[in-house]
Amino acid sequence: MDFSPTSNGCIRGIKCTADINGQCPAQLKAPGGCNNPCTVFKTDQYCCNSGSCGPTNFSKFFKDRCPDAYSYPKDDQTSTFTCPGGTNYRVVFCP
């Protein structure tokens, strides 16, 4: 996926060209895709209900393949992007 701003001077867009569905860990496989760990395990470790969670083996799996992705609550600032209101975007699902 490529999600890129086309107006308003944003610094950059986000991109992930990994085959997440094809490489999905067995525990997270779902028909036609990949579930998130909170949906599957329903534990604080993966759902971060306490507000004090950190990266997990699954968030690292996604982050390794898609470094721009915000992979868990409180992920680092390299995965936080903002653009001014009124920005136009180009979205490409299979770049």
PDB file of C-alpha atoms in Angstrom:
ATOM      1  CA  MET A   1       0.000   0.000   0.000  1.00  0.00           C
ATOM      2  CA  ASP A   2       1.173   3.520  -0.772  1.00  0.00           C
ATOM      3  CA  PHE A   3      -0.594   6.391   0.994  1.00  0.00           C
ATOM      4  CA  SER A   4       0.966   9.634  -0.223  1.00  0.00           C
ATOM      5  CA  PRO A   5      -0.049  13.278   0.215  1.00  0.00           C
ATOM      6  CA  THR A   6      -0.495  15.159  -3.057  1.00  0.00           C
ATOM      7  CA  SER A   7      -1.019  18.652  -1.633  1.00  0.00           C
ATOM      8  CA  ASN A   8      -0.378  20.994   1.320  1.00  0.00           C
ATOM      9  CA  GLY A   9       3.359  20.394   1.673  1.00  0.00           C
ATOM     10  CA  CYS A  10       3.404  17.233   3.789  1.00  0.00           C
ATOM     11  CA  ILE A  11       6.881  15.863   4.295  1.00  0.00           C
ATOM     12  CA  ARG A  12       6.213  12.308   3.171  1.00  0.00           C
ATOM     13  CA  GLY A  13       3.684   9.536   2.867  1.00  0.00           C
ATOM     14  CA  ILE A  14       3.668   5.977   4.114  1.00  0.00           C
ATOM     15  CA  LYS A  15       4.333   2.845   2.133  1.00  0.00           C
ATOM     16  CA  CYS A  16       4.312  -0.894   2.700  1.00  0.00           C
ATOM     17  CA  THR A  17       4.923  -3.333  -0.129  1.00  0.00           C
ATOM     18  CA  ALA A  18       5.255  -6.477   2.019  1.00  0.00           C
ATOM     19  CA  ASP A  19       2.940  -9.414   1.468  1.00  0.00           C
ATOM     20  CA  ILE A  20       1.495  -9.357   4.996  1.00  0.00           C
ATOM     21  CA  ASN A  21      -1.325 -11.791   4.184  1.00  0.00           C
ATOM     22  CA  GLY A  22       1.066 -14.243   2.553  1.00  0.00           C
ATOM     23  CA  GLN A  23       3.562 -14.054   5.430  1.00  0.00           C
ATOM     24  CA  CYS A  24       1.010 -13.854   8.255  1.00  0.00           C
ATOM     25  CA  PRO A  25       2.027 -15.836  11.362  1.00  0.00           C
ATOM     26  CA  ALA A  26      -0.003 -19.030  11.697  1.00  0.00           C
ATOM     27  CA  GLN A  27      -1.619 -17.898  14.968  1.00  0.00           C
ATOM     28  CA  LEU A  28      -3.044 -14.788  13.274  1.00  0.00           C
ATOM     29  CA  LYS A  29      -4.223 -16.265   9.977  1.00  0.00           C
ATOM     30  CA  ALA A  30      -7.820 -15.486   9.075  1.00  0.00           C
ATOM     31  CA  PRO A  31      -9.846 -16.216   5.959  1.00  0.00           C
ATOM     32  CA  GLY A  32      -8.524 -13.805   3.340  1.00  0.00           C
ATOM     33  CA  GLY A  33      -6.068 -12.056   5.644  1.00  0.00           C
ATOM     34  CA  CYS A  34      -4.340 -11.626   8.934  1.00  0.00           C
ATOM     35  CA  ASN A  35      -5.983 -10.775  12.283  1.00  0.00           C
ATOM     36  CA  ASN A  36      -4.444  -8.469  14.821  1.00  0.00           C
ATOM     37  CA  PRO A  37      -3.180 -10.161  18.017  1.00  0.00           C
ATOM     38  CA  CYS A  38      -5.700  -8.368  20.278  1.00  0.00           C
ATOM     39  CA  THR A  39      -8.586  -9.890  18.321  1.00  0.00           C
ATOM     40  CA  VAL A  40      -7.047 -13.355  18.581  1.00  0.00           C
ATOM     41  CA  PHE A  41      -5.634 -13.451  22.122  1.00  0.00           C
ATOM     42  CA  LYS A  42      -7.657 -10.763  23.956  1.00  0.00           C
ATOM     43  CA  THR A  43      -4.883 -10.134  26.507  1.00  0.00           C
ATOM     44  CA  ASP A  44      -3.470  -6.864  27.828  1.00  0.00           C
ATOM     45  CA  GLN A  45      -0.106  -7.752  26.291  1.00  0.00           C
ATOM     46  CA  TYR A  46      -1.658  -7.458  22.817  1.00  0.00           C
ATOM     47  CA  CYS A  47      -4.611  -5.113  23.464  1.00  0.00           C
ATOM     48  CA  CYS A  48      -2.738  -2.599  25.639  1.00  0.00           C
ATOM     49  CA  ASN A  49      -5.694  -1.844  27.902  1.00  0.00           C
ATOM     50  CA  SER A  50      -3.415  -0.772  30.758  1.00  0.00           C
ATOM     51  CA  GLY A  51      -1.659   1.899  28.704  1.00  0.00           C
ATOM     52  CA  SER A  52       1.774   0.529  29.583  1.00  0.00           C
ATOM     53  CA  CYS A  53       2.349  -1.976  26.808  1.00  0.00           C
ATOM     54  CA  GLY A  54       5.413  -2.425  24.655  1.00  0.00           C
ATOM     55  CA  PRO A  55       6.289  -4.126  21.402  1.00  0.00           C
ATOM     56  CA  THR A  56       5.524  -7.829  21.039  1.00  0.00           C
ATOM     57  CA  ASN A  57       6.765 -10.542  18.726  1.00  0.00           C
ATOM     58  CA  PHE A  58       3.781  -9.816  16.467  1.00  0.00           C
ATOM     59  CA  SER A  59       4.215  -6.034  16.386  1.00  0.00           C
ATOM     60  CA  LYS A  60       7.887  -6.606  15.526  1.00  0.00           C
ATOM     61  CA  PHE A  61       6.824  -8.939  12.692  1.00  0.00           C
ATOM     62  CA  PHE A  62       4.711  -6.167  11.157  1.00  0.00           C
ATOM     63  CA  LYS A  63       7.225  -3.396  11.876  1.00  0.00           C
ATOM     64  CA  ASP A  64      10.045  -5.370  10.226  1.00  0.00           C
ATOM     65  CA  ARG A  65       8.002  -5.691   7.044  1.00  0.00           C
ATOM     66  CA  CYS A  66       6.378  -2.248   7.089  1.00  0.00           C
ATOM     67  CA  PRO A  67       8.636   0.199   8.971  1.00  0.00           C
ATOM     68  CA  ASP A  68       6.228   3.113   8.397  1.00  0.00           C
ATOM     69  CA  ALA A  69       3.384   1.270  10.132  1.00  0.00           C
ATOM     70  CA  TYR A  70       2.265   2.180  13.629  1.00  0.00           C
ATOM     71  CA  SER A  71       2.380  -1.372  14.954  1.00  0.00           C
ATOM     72  CA  TYR A  72       1.325  -1.051  18.610  1.00  0.00           C
ATOM     73  CA  PRO A  73       0.056   1.688  20.914  1.00  0.00           C
ATOM     74  CA  LYS A  74       2.948   3.951  21.884  1.00  0.00           C
ATOM     75  CA  ASP A  75       5.056   2.917  18.878  1.00  0.00           C
ATOM     76  CA  ASP A  76       7.933   5.287  18.150  1.00  0.00           C
ATOM     77  CA  GLN A  77       7.639   8.651  16.435  1.00  0.00           C
ATOM     78  CA  THR A  78       9.025   7.285  13.146  1.00  0.00           C
ATOM     79  CA  SER A  79       5.543   5.845  12.595  1.00  0.00           C
ATOM     80  CA  THR A  80       3.531   8.979  13.350  1.00  0.00           C
ATOM     81  CA  PHE A  81       2.659  11.188  10.404  1.00  0.00           C
ATOM     82  CA  THR A  82       0.459  14.251  10.277  1.00  0.00           C
ATOM     83  CA  CYS A  83      -0.609  16.548   7.491  1.00  0.00           C
ATOM     84  CA  PRO A  84      -2.635  19.746   7.607  1.00  0.00           C
ATOM     85  CA  GLY A  85      -6.407  19.614   7.182  1.00  0.00           C
ATOM     86  CA  GLY A  86      -7.520  19.680   3.567  1.00  0.00           C
ATOM     87  CA  THR A  87      -4.609  17.567   2.354  1.00  0.00           C
ATOM     88  CA  ASN A  88      -5.353  15.365  -0.647  1.00  0.00           C
ATOM     89  CA  TYR A  89      -3.922  11.851  -0.828  1.00  0.00           C
ATOM     90  CA  ARG A  90      -3.174   9.228  -3.432  1.00  0.00           C
ATOM     91  CA  VAL A  91      -3.866   5.677  -2.214  1.00  0.00           C
ATOM     92  CA  VAL A  92      -2.450   2.732  -4.159  1.00  0.00           C
ATOM     93  CA  PHE A  93      -3.303  -0.701  -2.802  1.00  0.00           C
ATOM     94  CA  CYS A  94      -0.849  -2.755  -4.869  1.00  0.00           C
ATOM     95  CA  PRO A  95       2.163  -0.566  -5.728  1.00  0.00           C
TER      96      PRO A  95
END
